[in-house]
Tab-separated table of C-alpha atoms in Angstrom:
chain	number	residue	atom	x	y	z
A	24	UNK	CA	0.000	0.000	0.000
A	25	UNK	CA	2.831	2.403	0.882
A	26	UNK	CA	4.414	1.682	-2.472
A	27	UNK	CA	1.240	2.572	-4.362
A	28	UNK	CA	0.819	5.803	-2.383
A	29	UNK	CA	4.453	6.726	-3.060
A	30	UNK	CA	4.004	6.252	-6.799
A	31	UNK	CA	0.799	8.311	-6.873
A	32	UNK	CA	2.261	11.143	-4.838
A	33	UNK	CA	5.538	11.250	-6.764
A	34	UNK	CA	3.944	11.162	-10.211
A	35	UNK	CA	0.951	13.244	-9.147
A	36	UNK	CA	3.121	16.078	-7.858
A	37	UNK	CA	5.020	16.102	-11.160
A	38	UNK	CA	1.961	15.851	-13.428
A	39	UNK	CA	-0.145	18.489	-11.763
A	40	UNK	CA	-0.300	20.326	-15.040
A	41	UNK	CA	1.075	19.596	-17.837
A	42	UNK	CA	20.009	34.071	-21.633
A	43	UNK	CA	23.391	33.039	-22.803
A	44	UNK	CA	24.637	29.510	-22.973
A	45	UNK	CA	26.857	28.415	-20.139
A	46	UNK	CA	28.327	25.178	-18.954
A	47	UNK	CA	27.240	23.829	-15.599
A	48	UNK	CA	26.197	20.820	-13.573
A	49	UNK	CA	22.488	20.155	-13.960
A	50	UNK	CA	22.608	17.651	-11.121
A	51	UNK	CA	22.613	20.548	-8.619
A	52	UNK	CA	19.238	22.157	-9.413
A	53	UNK	CA	16.279	21.082	-11.576
A	54	UNK	CA	16.061	24.277	-13.660
A	55	UNK	CA	19.588	23.900	-15.025
A	56	UNK	CA	19.022	20.158	-15.378
A	57	UNK	CA	15.987	20.701	-17.602
A	58	UNK	CA	17.631	23.494	-19.596
A	59	UNK	CA	20.665	21.303	-20.350
A	60	UNK	CA	18.441	18.317	-21.105
A	61	UNK	CA	16.432	20.318	-23.682
A	62	UNK	CA	19.659	21.552	-25.252
A	63	UNK	CA	20.616	17.918	-25.915
A	64	UNK	CA	17.163	16.689	-27.018
A	65	UNK	CA	15.499	18.195	-30.097
A	66	UNK	CA	12.358	16.071	-29.574
A	67	UNK	CA	11.175	18.078	-26.552
A	68	UNK	CA	7.907	19.684	-27.647
A	69	UNK	CA	6.827	21.261	-24.337
A	70	UNK	CA	8.482	22.171	-21.062
A	71	UNK	CA	8.138	24.400	-18.043
A	72	UNK	CA	7.524	24.308	-14.336
A	73	UNK	CA	4.733	24.132	-11.791
A	74	UNK	CA	4.804	25.754	-8.361
A	75	UNK	CA	3.210	23.004	-6.288
A	76	UNK	CA	3.682	24.787	-2.975
A	77	UNK	CA	1.684	27.832	-4.090
A	78	UNK	CA	-0.993	25.810	-5.902
A	79	UNK	CA	-1.635	23.590	-2.888
A	80	UNK	CA	-1.679	26.594	-0.584
A	81	UNK	CA	-4.089	28.551	-2.795
A	82	UNK	CA	-6.454	25.598	-3.040
A	83	UNK	CA	-6.544	25.395	0.774
A	84	UNK	CA	-6.384	21.617	0.420
A	85	UNK	CA	-5.874	21.015	4.141
A	86	UNK	CA	-9.502	22.016	4.837
A	87	UNK	CA	-10.921	19.255	2.616
A	88	UNK	CA	-12.932	16.922	4.873
A	89	UNK	CA	-11.097	13.636	5.573
A	90	UNK	CA	-8.818	13.799	2.536
A	91	UNK	CA	-7.221	17.135	3.470
A	92	UNK	CA	-5.529	15.584	6.478
A	93	UNK	CA	-4.297	12.613	4.458
A	94	UNK	CA	-2.868	14.840	1.725
A	95	UNK	CA	-1.259	17.136	4.286
A	96	UNK	CA	0.302	14.175	6.064
A	97	UNK	CA	1.770	12.807	2.840
A	98	UNK	CA	3.050	16.254	1.847
A	99	UNK	CA	4.801	16.748	5.194
A	100	UNK	CA	6.326	13.301	4.835
A	101	UNK	CA	7.753	14.093	1.396
A	102	UNK	CA	8.902	17.562	2.475
A	103	UNK	CA	11.621	15.864	4.498
A	104	UNK	CA	13.372	14.777	1.287
A	105	UNK	CA	11.988	17.091	-1.456
A	106	UNK	CA	12.369	20.882	-1.493
A	107	UNK	CA	8.866	22.038	-2.438
A	108	UNK	CA	9.885	25.684	-2.146
A	109	UNK	CA	11.406	25.105	-5.603
A	110	UNK	CA	9.152	24.499	-8.636
A	111	UNK	CA	8.859	21.068	-10.209
A	112	UNK	CA	10.261	21.291	-13.748
A	113	UNK	CA	8.940	19.099	-16.536
A	114	UNK	CA	9.314	18.235	-20.215
A	115	UNK	CA	7.216	16.363	-22.759
A	116	UNK	CA	8.953	14.475	-25.535
A	117	UNK	CA	7.356	13.951	-28.940
A	118	UNK	CA	5.959	12.763	-31.116
A	119	UNK	CA	2.351	13.031	-29.982
A	120	UNK	CA	0.120	10.076	-30.743
A	121	UNK	CA	-3.380	10.262	-32.260
A	122	UNK	CA	-4.788	11.029	-28.792
A	123	UNK	CA	-2.365	13.884	-28.245
A	124	UNK	CA	-0.274	11.983	-25.685
A	125	UNK	CA	3.524	12.490	-25.740
A	126	UNK	CA	6.038	9.710	-26.153
A	127	UNK	CA	7.705	10.478	-22.813
A	128	UNK	CA	7.351	12.597	-19.684
A	129	UNK	CA	10.244	13.926	-17.603
A	130	UNK	CA	9.909	15.537	-14.166
A	131	UNK	CA	12.842	17.256	-12.412
A	132	UNK	CA	12.690	17.816	-8.647
A	133	UNK	CA	14.989	19.443	-6.087
A	134	UNK	CA	16.148	17.026	-3.397
A	135	UNK	CA	17.092	17.992	0.140
A	136	UNK	CA	19.065	14.817	0.698
A	137	UNK	CA	19.788	12.163	-1.919
A	138	UNK	CA	20.322	9.325	0.539
A	139	UNK	CA	17.279	10.295	2.600
A	140	UNK	CA	15.204	10.118	-0.597
A	141	UNK	CA	16.516	6.648	-1.410
A	142	UNK	CA	15.963	5.462	2.158
A	143	UNK	CA	12.364	6.695	2.199
A	144	UNK	CA	11.474	5.083	-1.119
A	145	UNK	CA	13.201	1.852	-0.078
A	146	UNK	CA	11.028	1.698	3.047
A	147	UNK	CA	8.006	2.249	0.781
A	148	UNK	CA	8.911	-0.826	-1.253
A	149	UNK	CA	11.166	0.389	-4.063
A	150	UNK	CA	14.353	-1.464	-4.950
A	151	UNK	CA	17.274	0.738	-6.018
A	152	UNK	CA	20.100	-0.192	-8.370
A	153	UNK	CA	23.028	1.829	-9.656
A	154	UNK	CA	24.412	2.666	-13.103
A	155	UNK	CA	27.352	5.040	-13.673
A	156	UNK	CA	26.991	6.462	-10.168
A	157	UNK	CA	23.263	7.085	-10.573
A	158	UNK	CA	20.859	5.433	-8.149
A	159	UNK	CA	17.616	4.439	-9.826
A	160	UNK	CA	14.457	2.420	-9.419
A	161	UNK	CA	11.585	1.445	-11.726
A	162	UNK	CA	7.965	0.419	-11.478
A	163	UNK	CA	6.118	-0.365	-14.703
A	164	UNK	CA	6.453	2.540	-17.154
A	165	UNK	CA	7.894	4.820	-14.456
A	166	UNK	CA	11.602	5.227	-13.727
A	167	UNK	CA	13.208	7.413	-11.081
A	168	UNK	CA	16.865	8.335	-10.846
A	169	UNK	CA	18.790	10.468	-8.350
A	170	UNK	CA	22.189	12.105	-8.603
A	171	UNK	CA	23.482	14.758	-6.209
A	172	UNK	CA	20.626	17.216	-5.567
A	173	UNK	CA	18.312	16.346	-8.479
A	174	UNK	CA	15.769	13.586	-8.916
A	175	UNK	CA	14.339	12.781	-12.345
A	176	UNK	CA	11.044	10.993	-12.940
A	177	UNK	CA	10.703	9.397	-16.389
A	178	UNK	CA	7.533	7.890	-17.791
A	179	UNK	CA	7.787	6.086	-21.142
A	180	UNK	CA	4.912	4.733	-23.231
A	181	UNK	CA	7.039	1.999	-24.744
A	182	UNK	CA	9.185	-0.663	-23.072
A	183	UNK	CA	12.799	0.528	-22.875
A	184	UNK	CA	16.245	-0.395	-21.576
A	185	UNK	CA	15.972	1.285	-18.156
A	186	UNK	CA	19.706	1.516	-17.442
A	187	UNK	CA	20.338	3.034	-20.854
A	188	UNK	CA	17.573	5.658	-20.452
A	189	UNK	CA	18.681	6.613	-16.931
A	190	UNK	CA	22.339	6.944	-17.944
A	191	UNK	CA	21.469	8.896	-21.103
A	192	UNK	CA	19.158	11.299	-19.286
A	193	UNK	CA	21.675	12.209	-16.580
A	194	UNK	CA	24.433	12.547	-19.149
A	195	UNK	CA	22.326	15.181	-20.923
A	196	UNK	CA	21.651	17.202	-17.774
A	197	UNK	CA	25.373	17.677	-17.210
A	198	UNK	CA	25.841	19.621	-20.444
A	199	UNK	CA	25.381	23.259	-21.394
A	200	UNK	CA	22.141	25.025	-20.593
A	201	UNK	CA	20.007	26.123	-23.544
A	202	UNK	CA	20.019	29.893	-23.055
A	203	UNK	CA	17.832	32.206	-25.139
A	204	UNK	CA	14.068	31.791	-25.132
A	205	UNK	CA	14.199	28.433	-23.342
A	206	UNK	CA	15.907	29.831	-20.257
A	207	UNK	CA	13.711	32.936	-20.472
A	208	UNK	CA	10.623	30.728	-20.216
A	209	UNK	CA	12.107	28.642	-17.390
A	210	UNK	CA	12.851	31.843	-15.430
A	211	UNK	CA	9.272	33.109	-15.815
A	212	UNK	CA	7.267	33.411	-12.596
A	213	UNK	CA	3.824	31.839	-12.343
A	214	UNK	CA	1.829	29.058	-10.749
A	215	UNK	CA	2.278	27.053	-13.939
A	216	UNK	CA	4.567	27.935	-16.839
A	217	UNK	CA	4.409	26.147	-20.177
A	218	UNK	CA	6.767	26.570	-23.110
A	219	UNK	CA	6.072	24.995	-26.491
A	220	UNK	CA	8.802	24.482	-29.064
A	221	UNK	CA	7.096	25.127	-32.407
A	222	UNK	CA	10.016	23.712	-34.365
A	223	UNK	CA	10.039	20.428	-32.414
A	224	UNK	CA	6.278	20.072	-32.765
A	225	UNK	CA	6.721	20.475	-36.512
A	226	UNK	CA	9.599	18.012	-36.855
A	227	UNK	CA	7.968	15.331	-34.676
A	228	UNK	CA	4.483	15.821	-36.117
A	229	UNK	CA	2.727	12.930	-37.820
A	230	UNK	CA	1.147	15.328	-40.337
A	231	UNK	CA	1.912	14.319	-43.910
A	232	UNK	CA	3.786	17.103	-45.745
A	233	UNK	CA	4.488	14.979	-48.803
A	234	UNK	CA	2.246	17.221	-50.931
A	235	UNK	CA	4.786	20.001	-50.478
A	236	UNK	CA	8.010	20.113	-52.429
A	237	UNK	CA	11.235	19.508	-50.555
A	238	UNK	CA	12.069	23.210	-50.892
A	239	UNK	CA	8.731	24.201	-49.358
A	240	UNK	CA	9.162	21.753	-46.494
A	241	UNK	CA	12.585	23.245	-45.812
A	242	UNK	CA	11.148	26.756	-45.984
A	243	UNK	CA	8.422	25.843	-43.498
A	244	UNK	CA	11.048	24.379	-41.164
A	245	UNK	CA	13.069	27.614	-41.392
A	246	UNK	CA	9.964	29.650	-40.516
A	247	UNK	CA	9.364	27.836	-37.235
A	248	UNK	CA	13.016	27.436	-36.280
A	249	UNK	CA	13.736	29.115	-32.947
A	250	UNK	CA	10.057	29.867	-32.290
A	251	UNK	CA	8.358	29.264	-28.952
A	252	UNK	CA	4.988	29.878	-27.328
A	253	UNK	CA	5.150	30.888	-23.660
A	254	UNK	CA	2.059	30.434	-21.476
A	255	UNK	CA	1.831	31.510	-17.832
A	256	UNK	CA	-1.024	30.463	-15.532
A	257	UNK	CA	-1.755	32.654	-12.509
A	258	UNK	CA	-4.361	31.811	-9.870
A	259	UNK	CA	-5.260	34.918	-7.924
A	260	UNK	CA	-7.846	36.299	-5.542
A	261	UNK	CA	-11.070	36.246	-7.552
A	262	UNK	CA	-9.534	35.403	-10.927
A	263	UNK	CA	-7.446	33.044	-13.023
A	264	UNK	CA	-5.261	34.568	-15.727
A	265	UNK	CA	-3.613	32.721	-18.605
A	266	UNK	CA	-1.129	34.860	-20.533
A	267	UNK	CA	0.319	33.654	-23.827
A	268	UNK	CA	3.318	35.258	-25.510
A	269	UNK	CA	4.559	34.373	-28.986
A	270	UNK	CA	8.345	34.244	-29.103
A	271	UNK	CA	8.527	33.776	-32.856
A	272	UNK	CA	11.319	34.112	-35.369
A	273	UNK	CA	11.295	37.285	-37.472
A	274	UNK	CA	10.452	35.216	-40.562
A	275	UNK	CA	7.417	33.670	-38.903
A	276	UNK	CA	6.233	37.029	-37.545
A	277	UNK	CA	6.192	38.413	-41.068
A	278	UNK	CA	3.844	35.619	-42.149
A	279	UNK	CA	1.284	36.128	-39.357
A	280	UNK	CA	-2.090	37.372	-40.579
A	281	UNK	CA	-3.946	38.442	-37.436
A	282	UNK	CA	-4.891	42.112	-37.200
A	283	UNK	CA	-6.442	44.348	-34.543
A	284	UNK	CA	-8.687	47.397	-34.610
A	285	UNK	CA	-9.240	49.563	-31.524
A	286	UNK	CA	-12.433	50.921	-33.098
A	287	UNK	CA	-14.030	47.439	-32.985
A	288	UNK	CA	-16.020	47.976	-36.229
A	289	UNK	CA	-17.624	44.519	-36.034
A	290	UNK	CA	-19.586	45.502	-32.918
A	291	UNK	CA	-21.664	47.991	-34.925
A	292	UNK	CA	-23.094	45.116	-36.993
A	293	UNK	CA	-24.009	42.866	-34.068
A	294	UNK	CA	-27.290	44.528	-33.132
A	295	UNK	CA	-28.434	45.707	-29.722
A	296	UNK	CA	-29.241	44.420	-26.262
A	297	UNK	CA	-27.135	42.583	-23.690
A	298	UNK	CA	-25.587	39.421	-25.144
A	299	UNK	CA	-24.573	36.460	-23.028
A	300	UNK	CA	-21.753	35.304	-25.311
A	301	UNK	CA	-19.818	36.701	-28.250
A	302	UNK	CA	-16.884	36.167	-30.600
A	303	UNK	CA	-15.139	38.256	-33.229
A	304	UNK	CA	-12.274	37.774	-35.670
A	305	UNK	CA	-10.080	40.279	-37.517
A	306	UNK	CA	-7.824	38.710	-40.141
A	307	UNK	CA	-5.713	40.049	-42.982
A	308	UNK	CA	-7.290	37.837	-45.630
A	309	UNK	CA	-4.658	38.592	-48.233
A	310	UNK	CA	-1.802	37.447	-45.969
A	311	UNK	CA	-3.778	34.401	-44.820
A	312	UNK	CA	-4.569	33.421	-48.394
A	313	UNK	CA	-0.920	33.792	-49.410
A	314	UNK	CA	0.152	31.586	-46.484
A	315	UNK	CA	-2.440	28.894	-47.250
A	316	UNK	CA	-1.670	28.929	-50.963
A	317	UNK	CA	2.034	28.578	-50.256
A	318	UNK	CA	1.959	25.824	-47.656
A	319	UNK	CA	-1.470	24.151	-47.883
A	320	UNK	CA	-2.951	24.791	-51.348
A	321	UNK	CA	-5.594	22.072	-50.975
A	322	UNK	CA	-7.089	23.747	-47.891
A	323	UNK	CA	-9.080	26.345	-49.872
A	324	UNK	CA	-10.698	23.649	-51.998
A	325	UNK	CA	-11.555	21.650	-48.867
A	326	UNK	CA	-13.224	24.717	-47.357
A	327	UNK	CA	-15.213	25.293	-50.528
A	328	UNK	CA	-16.401	21.682	-50.590
A	329	UNK	CA	-17.577	21.995	-47.013
A	330	UNK	CA	-19.572	25.163	-47.794
A	331	UNK	CA	-21.278	23.860	-50.917
A	332	UNK	CA	-21.389	23.979	-54.745
A	333	UNK	CA	-21.875	27.754	-54.876
A	334	UNK	CA	-18.595	28.290	-53.075
A	335	UNK	CA	-16.825	25.803	-55.331
A	336	UNK	CA	-18.088	27.603	-58.412
A	337	UNK	CA	-17.109	30.992	-57.015
A	338	UNK	CA	-13.569	29.824	-56.289
A	339	UNK	CA	-13.153	28.844	-59.912
A	340	UNK	CA	-13.098	32.586	-60.646
A	341	UNK	CA	-11.400	33.810	-57.500
A	342	UNK	CA	-8.081	34.800	-59.076
A	343	UNK	CA	-4.790	34.900	-57.214
A	344	UNK	CA	-6.329	36.355	-54.048
A	345	UNK	CA	-8.470	33.268	-53.372
A	346	UNK	CA	-10.862	33.699	-50.453
A	347	UNK	CA	-9.551	37.248	-49.979
A	348	UNK	CA	-11.411	38.131	-53.175
A	349	UNK	CA	-14.727	37.645	-51.365
A	350	UNK	CA	-14.094	37.957	-47.617
A	351	UNK	CA	-12.642	41.005	-45.841
A	352	UNK	CA	-11.568	39.048	-42.743
A	353	UNK	CA	-14.120	40.424	-40.269
A	354	UNK	CA	-16.464	37.908	-38.616
A	355	UNK	CA	-18.489	38.137	-35.445
A	356	UNK	CA	-21.487	36.848	-33.553
A	357	UNK	CA	-23.354	37.267	-30.271
A	358	UNK	CA	-25.753	34.991	-28.413
A	359	UNK	CA	-28.512	36.073	-26.044
A	360	UNK	CA	-30.514	34.328	-23.320
A	361	UNK	CA	-29.609	32.139	-20.379
A	362	UNK	CA	-27.669	29.443	-22.299
A	363	UNK	CA	-30.382	26.885	-21.562
A	364	UNK	CA	-29.826	24.055	-24.082
A	365	UNK	CA	-33.573	23.356	-24.150
A	366	UNK	CA	-34.437	26.851	-25.372
A	367	UNK	CA	-33.690	28.493	-28.726
A	368	UNK	CA	-31.379	31.436	-28.176
A	369	UNK	CA	-31.525	34.725	-30.040
A	370	UNK	CA	-28.425	35.660	-32.004
A	371	UNK	CA	-26.869	38.226	-34.321
A	372	UNK	CA	-23.923	37.551	-36.613
A	373	UNK	CA	-21.853	39.314	-39.253
A	374	UNK	CA	-19.672	38.155	-42.150
A	375	UNK	CA	-17.567	40.841	-43.823
A	376	UNK	CA	-17.472	40.842	-47.622
A	377	UNK	CA	-15.485	42.618	-50.306
A	378	UNK	CA	-17.172	44.245	-53.313
A	379	UNK	CA	-16.712	41.018	-55.272
A	380	UNK	CA	-18.155	39.072	-52.369
A	381	UNK	CA	-21.273	41.226	-52.274
A	382	UNK	CA	-21.670	40.843	-56.044
A	383	UNK	CA	-21.450	37.076	-55.605
A	384	UNK	CA	-24.229	37.125	-53.007
A	385	UNK	CA	-26.337	39.134	-55.418
A	386	UNK	CA	-25.630	36.739	-58.281
A	387	UNK	CA	-27.040	33.888	-56.224
A	388	UNK	CA	-30.003	35.980	-55.019
A	389	UNK	CA	-29.071	35.420	-51.375
A	390	UNK	CA	-29.552	38.998	-50.202
A	391	UNK	CA	-32.462	39.627	-47.820
A	392	UNK	CA	-33.147	35.898	-47.665
A	393	UNK	CA	-35.109	34.142	-44.926
A	394	UNK	CA	-34.106	30.795	-43.520
A	395	UNK	CA	-35.347	28.499	-40.760
A	396	UNK	CA	-32.753	29.957	-38.405
A	397	UNK	CA	-33.611	33.593	-39.178
A	398	UNK	CA	-32.981	36.294	-41.763
A	399	UNK	CA	-29.891	37.273	-43.744
A	400	UNK	CA	-29.443	40.859	-44.941
A	401	UNK	CA	-26.846	42.212	-47.350
A	402	UNK	CA	-25.398	45.454	-46.039
A	403	UNK	CA	-22.634	47.742	-47.317
A	404	UNK	CA	-19.850	45.868	-45.497
A	405	UNK	CA	-21.171	42.325	-45.573
A	406	UNK	CA	-23.882	39.906	-44.527
A	407	UNK	CA	-25.862	40.373	-41.333
A	408	UNK	CA	-27.722	37.443	-39.756
A	409	UNK	CA	-30.385	37.608	-37.038
A	410	UNK	CA	-33.354	35.640	-35.723
A	411	UNK	CA	-34.943	38.445	-33.703
A	412	UNK	CA	-35.758	41.781	-35.339
A	413	UNK	CA	-36.072	43.555	-31.985
A	414	UNK	CA	-32.338	43.176	-31.267
A	415	UNK	CA	-31.056	42.922	-34.839
A	416	UNK	CA	-28.759	45.270	-36.707
A	417	UNK	CA	-31.900	46.903	-38.117
A	418	UNK	CA	-33.507	47.531	-34.720
A	419	UNK	CA	-34.099	51.069	-33.538
A	420	UNK	CA	-31.728	50.662	-30.589
A	421	UNK	CA	-28.699	49.466	-32.575
A	422	UNK	CA	-26.437	49.545	-29.516
A	423	UNK	CA	-24.690	46.499	-28.125
A	424	UNK	CA	-24.414	46.599	-24.330
A	425	UNK	CA	-21.343	44.565	-23.412
A	426	UNK	CA	-21.155	42.843	-20.004
A	427	UNK	CA	-18.696	43.801	-17.276
A	428	UNK	CA	-15.114	42.960	-18.182
A	429	UNK	CA	-15.862	42.634	-21.909
A	430	UNK	CA	-15.056	46.201	-22.942
A	431	UNK	CA	-12.289	45.078	-25.342
A	432	UNK	CA	-14.581	42.821	-27.329
A	433	UNK	CA	-14.065	43.163	-31.078
A	434	UNK	CA	-10.769	45.041	-30.850
A	435	UNK	CA	-8.333	42.145	-30.974
A	436	UNK	CA	-7.578	39.707	-33.749
A	437	UNK	CA	-9.622	37.100	-31.878
A	438	UNK	CA	-12.040	38.136	-29.130
A	439	UNK	CA	-14.386	36.000	-27.086
A	440	UNK	CA	-16.507	36.402	-23.984
A	441	UNK	CA	-19.125	34.487	-22.040
A	442	UNK	CA	-21.050	36.014	-19.147
A	443	UNK	CA	-22.208	33.399	-16.629
A	444	UNK	CA	-23.473	35.853	-14.028
A	445	UNK	CA	-27.080	34.960	-13.219
A	446	UNK	CA	-27.134	31.797	-15.346
A	447	UNK	CA	-29.068	28.847	-13.890
A	448	UNK	CA	-26.169	26.390	-13.734
A	449	UNK	CA	-28.456	23.496	-12.771
A	450	UNK	CA	-30.294	23.896	-16.082
A	451	UNK	CA	-27.013	23.375	-17.950
A	452	UNK	CA	-26.666	19.916	-16.359
A	453	UNK	CA	-22.902	20.226	-15.979
A	454	UNK	CA	-20.919	17.063	-15.414
A	455	UNK	CA	-17.547	16.232	-13.864
A	456	UNK	CA	-14.869	18.902	-14.393
A	457	UNK	CA	-17.360	21.289	-16.058
A	458	UNK	CA	-18.830	21.980	-12.626
A	459	UNK	CA	-15.965	24.393	-12.071
A	460	UNK	CA	-18.015	26.853	-14.142
A	461	UNK	CA	-20.245	27.300	-11.105
A	462	UNK	CA	-17.475	29.424	-9.603
A	463	UNK	CA	-17.090	31.601	-12.720
A	464	UNK	CA	-18.697	35.011	-13.264
A	465	UNK	CA	-17.364	35.677	-16.759
A	466	UNK	CA	-14.616	34.643	-19.182
A	467	UNK	CA	-12.853	36.821	-21.741
A	468	UNK	CA	-10.189	36.016	-24.308
A	469	UNK	CA	-8.207	38.391	-26.542
A	470	UNK	CA	-5.459	37.369	-28.958
A	471	UNK	CA	-3.227	38.983	-31.587
A	472	UNK	CA	0.083	38.291	-33.311
A	473	UNK	CA	2.013	38.869	-30.070
A	474	UNK	CA	-0.060	36.507	-27.920
A	475	UNK	CA	-3.190	36.665	-25.842
A	476	UNK	CA	-4.871	36.728	-22.444
A	477	UNK	CA	-7.571	34.431	-21.098
A	478	UNK	CA	-9.213	36.023	-18.060
A	479	UNK	CA	-11.555	34.010	-15.829
A	480	UNK	CA	-13.374	36.113	-13.248
A	481	UNK	CA	-14.670	34.255	-10.199
A	482	UNK	CA	-17.972	35.020	-8.508
A	483	UNK	CA	-16.232	35.608	-5.166
A	484	UNK	CA	-13.743	38.424	-5.516
A	485	UNK	CA	-11.892	38.047	-2.197
A	486	UNK	CA	-11.130	34.328	-2.352
A	487	UNK	CA	-8.586	32.538	-4.514
A	488	UNK	CA	-10.219	30.941	-7.531
A	489	UNK	CA	-8.518	27.605	-6.769
A	490	UNK	CA	-10.142	27.586	-3.346
A	491	UNK	CA	-13.541	28.299	-4.935
A	492	UNK	CA	-13.034	25.524	-7.478
A	493	UNK	CA	-11.939	23.087	-4.751
A	494	UNK	CA	-15.051	23.889	-2.677
A	495	UNK	CA	-17.267	23.044	-5.659
A	496	UNK	CA	-15.513	19.733	-6.295
A	497	UNK	CA	-15.764	18.808	-2.618
A	498	UNK	CA	-19.467	19.668	-2.606
A	499	UNK	CA	-20.092	17.583	-5.728
A	500	UNK	CA	-18.083	14.689	-4.321
A	501	UNK	CA	-20.060	14.809	-1.080
A	502	UNK	CA	-23.333	14.714	-2.999
A	503	UNK	CA	-22.112	11.704	-4.986
A	504	UNK	CA	-21.229	9.879	-1.738
A	505	UNK	CA	-24.677	10.611	-0.302
A	506	UNK	CA	-26.414	9.261	-3.385
A	507	UNK	CA	-24.282	6.084	-3.242
A	508	UNK	CA	-25.180	5.547	0.408
A	509	UNK	CA	-28.896	5.991	-0.337
A	510	UNK	CA	-28.736	3.350	-3.074
């Protein structure tokens, strides 16, 4: 039993979430160990660290009935050998399988005492061996090695030569640290930090690029070389914030086709009233078309097939600008009501068109057409859709009242919001992890070429959002236990 608990705690702690080069010894601290390991392994697709001490503290886990005491006892036990004041560093090795699971997982932890760690795990039922001065143990797909002040957890999907993997891993951590964007991401502060290596994702991907010429494949590889996506998760009083930053190569930045407009012109076409949910997109269609034509020429035809024969016919005469001949890159929609799945919600939507696009709509006599879902009107800048005239673009009010926290809607390249304040959550019949939405007041998301921010506002402003989420899970779990006892 102790052995099972040890495995769960050790792996669970590590899997909580998924500047200049210098030589050093990565067996002294986990950050340098991971940085050196990445520098020697071009199959690492994601990496980062998780601050377990802060996350556990913010969730107020110790107050959980029954289980809080057990968790706290286990944590105090492990604190004797693991330094939880330091983040747990991790890496995911590609390729990803069809379910999105990585080939391997690596977790790097700071040890207080190597021998004390070995002694504790030995008491819990693990047998340690040694290879090249590295003490290690294994249990199924999991391996654990210790050297000096660093412990490394390795989980492999496939059967492997354990001694070889352990020796190879610790050899890599002794090399030079990566420097540059990798070390910048590893230095970033946050409850959870995630870095994604765009180049490694591309090279380990199972996507078939055989339709592209060798030159184009090489060009695509050059575009993503040295490009990373940095994501930082912060759990605060009354809110969770996810900040994404694109650390892209100059060549890739030049190819990006997202735009922004502080005037939010799409909003003017989305009618009036107080919507519950909304989305908007601003894209440079010419740049997007050029990118698709260059690296995925069949994509436009696939889109046309999905839309229908009219679109296929139109694309026969699109010219070199493709979809940019008809679409101006502005799309948006809003949804009204209480999000009850059993009721039809009112909506307004807009699709921006060029002059040629509007002519095409006229050629097919689609302007001012009525459908089962509502009415479509052709306006000067595009098509307007609505199923309720009282809140439509043509209504007398013609003013969209955005909810609290959604003032930036429509300004970014991609904008999204959902307002859950006052929604009957029982009517939504949420299940499992979705019950966390009971703690949420509203969600906003804004994204452009530089990155984006996902902001989740909690209903209670003076309590950490992790604590609020934990309370909901405990309540749901208690209800499940009661129903089981009744049966």
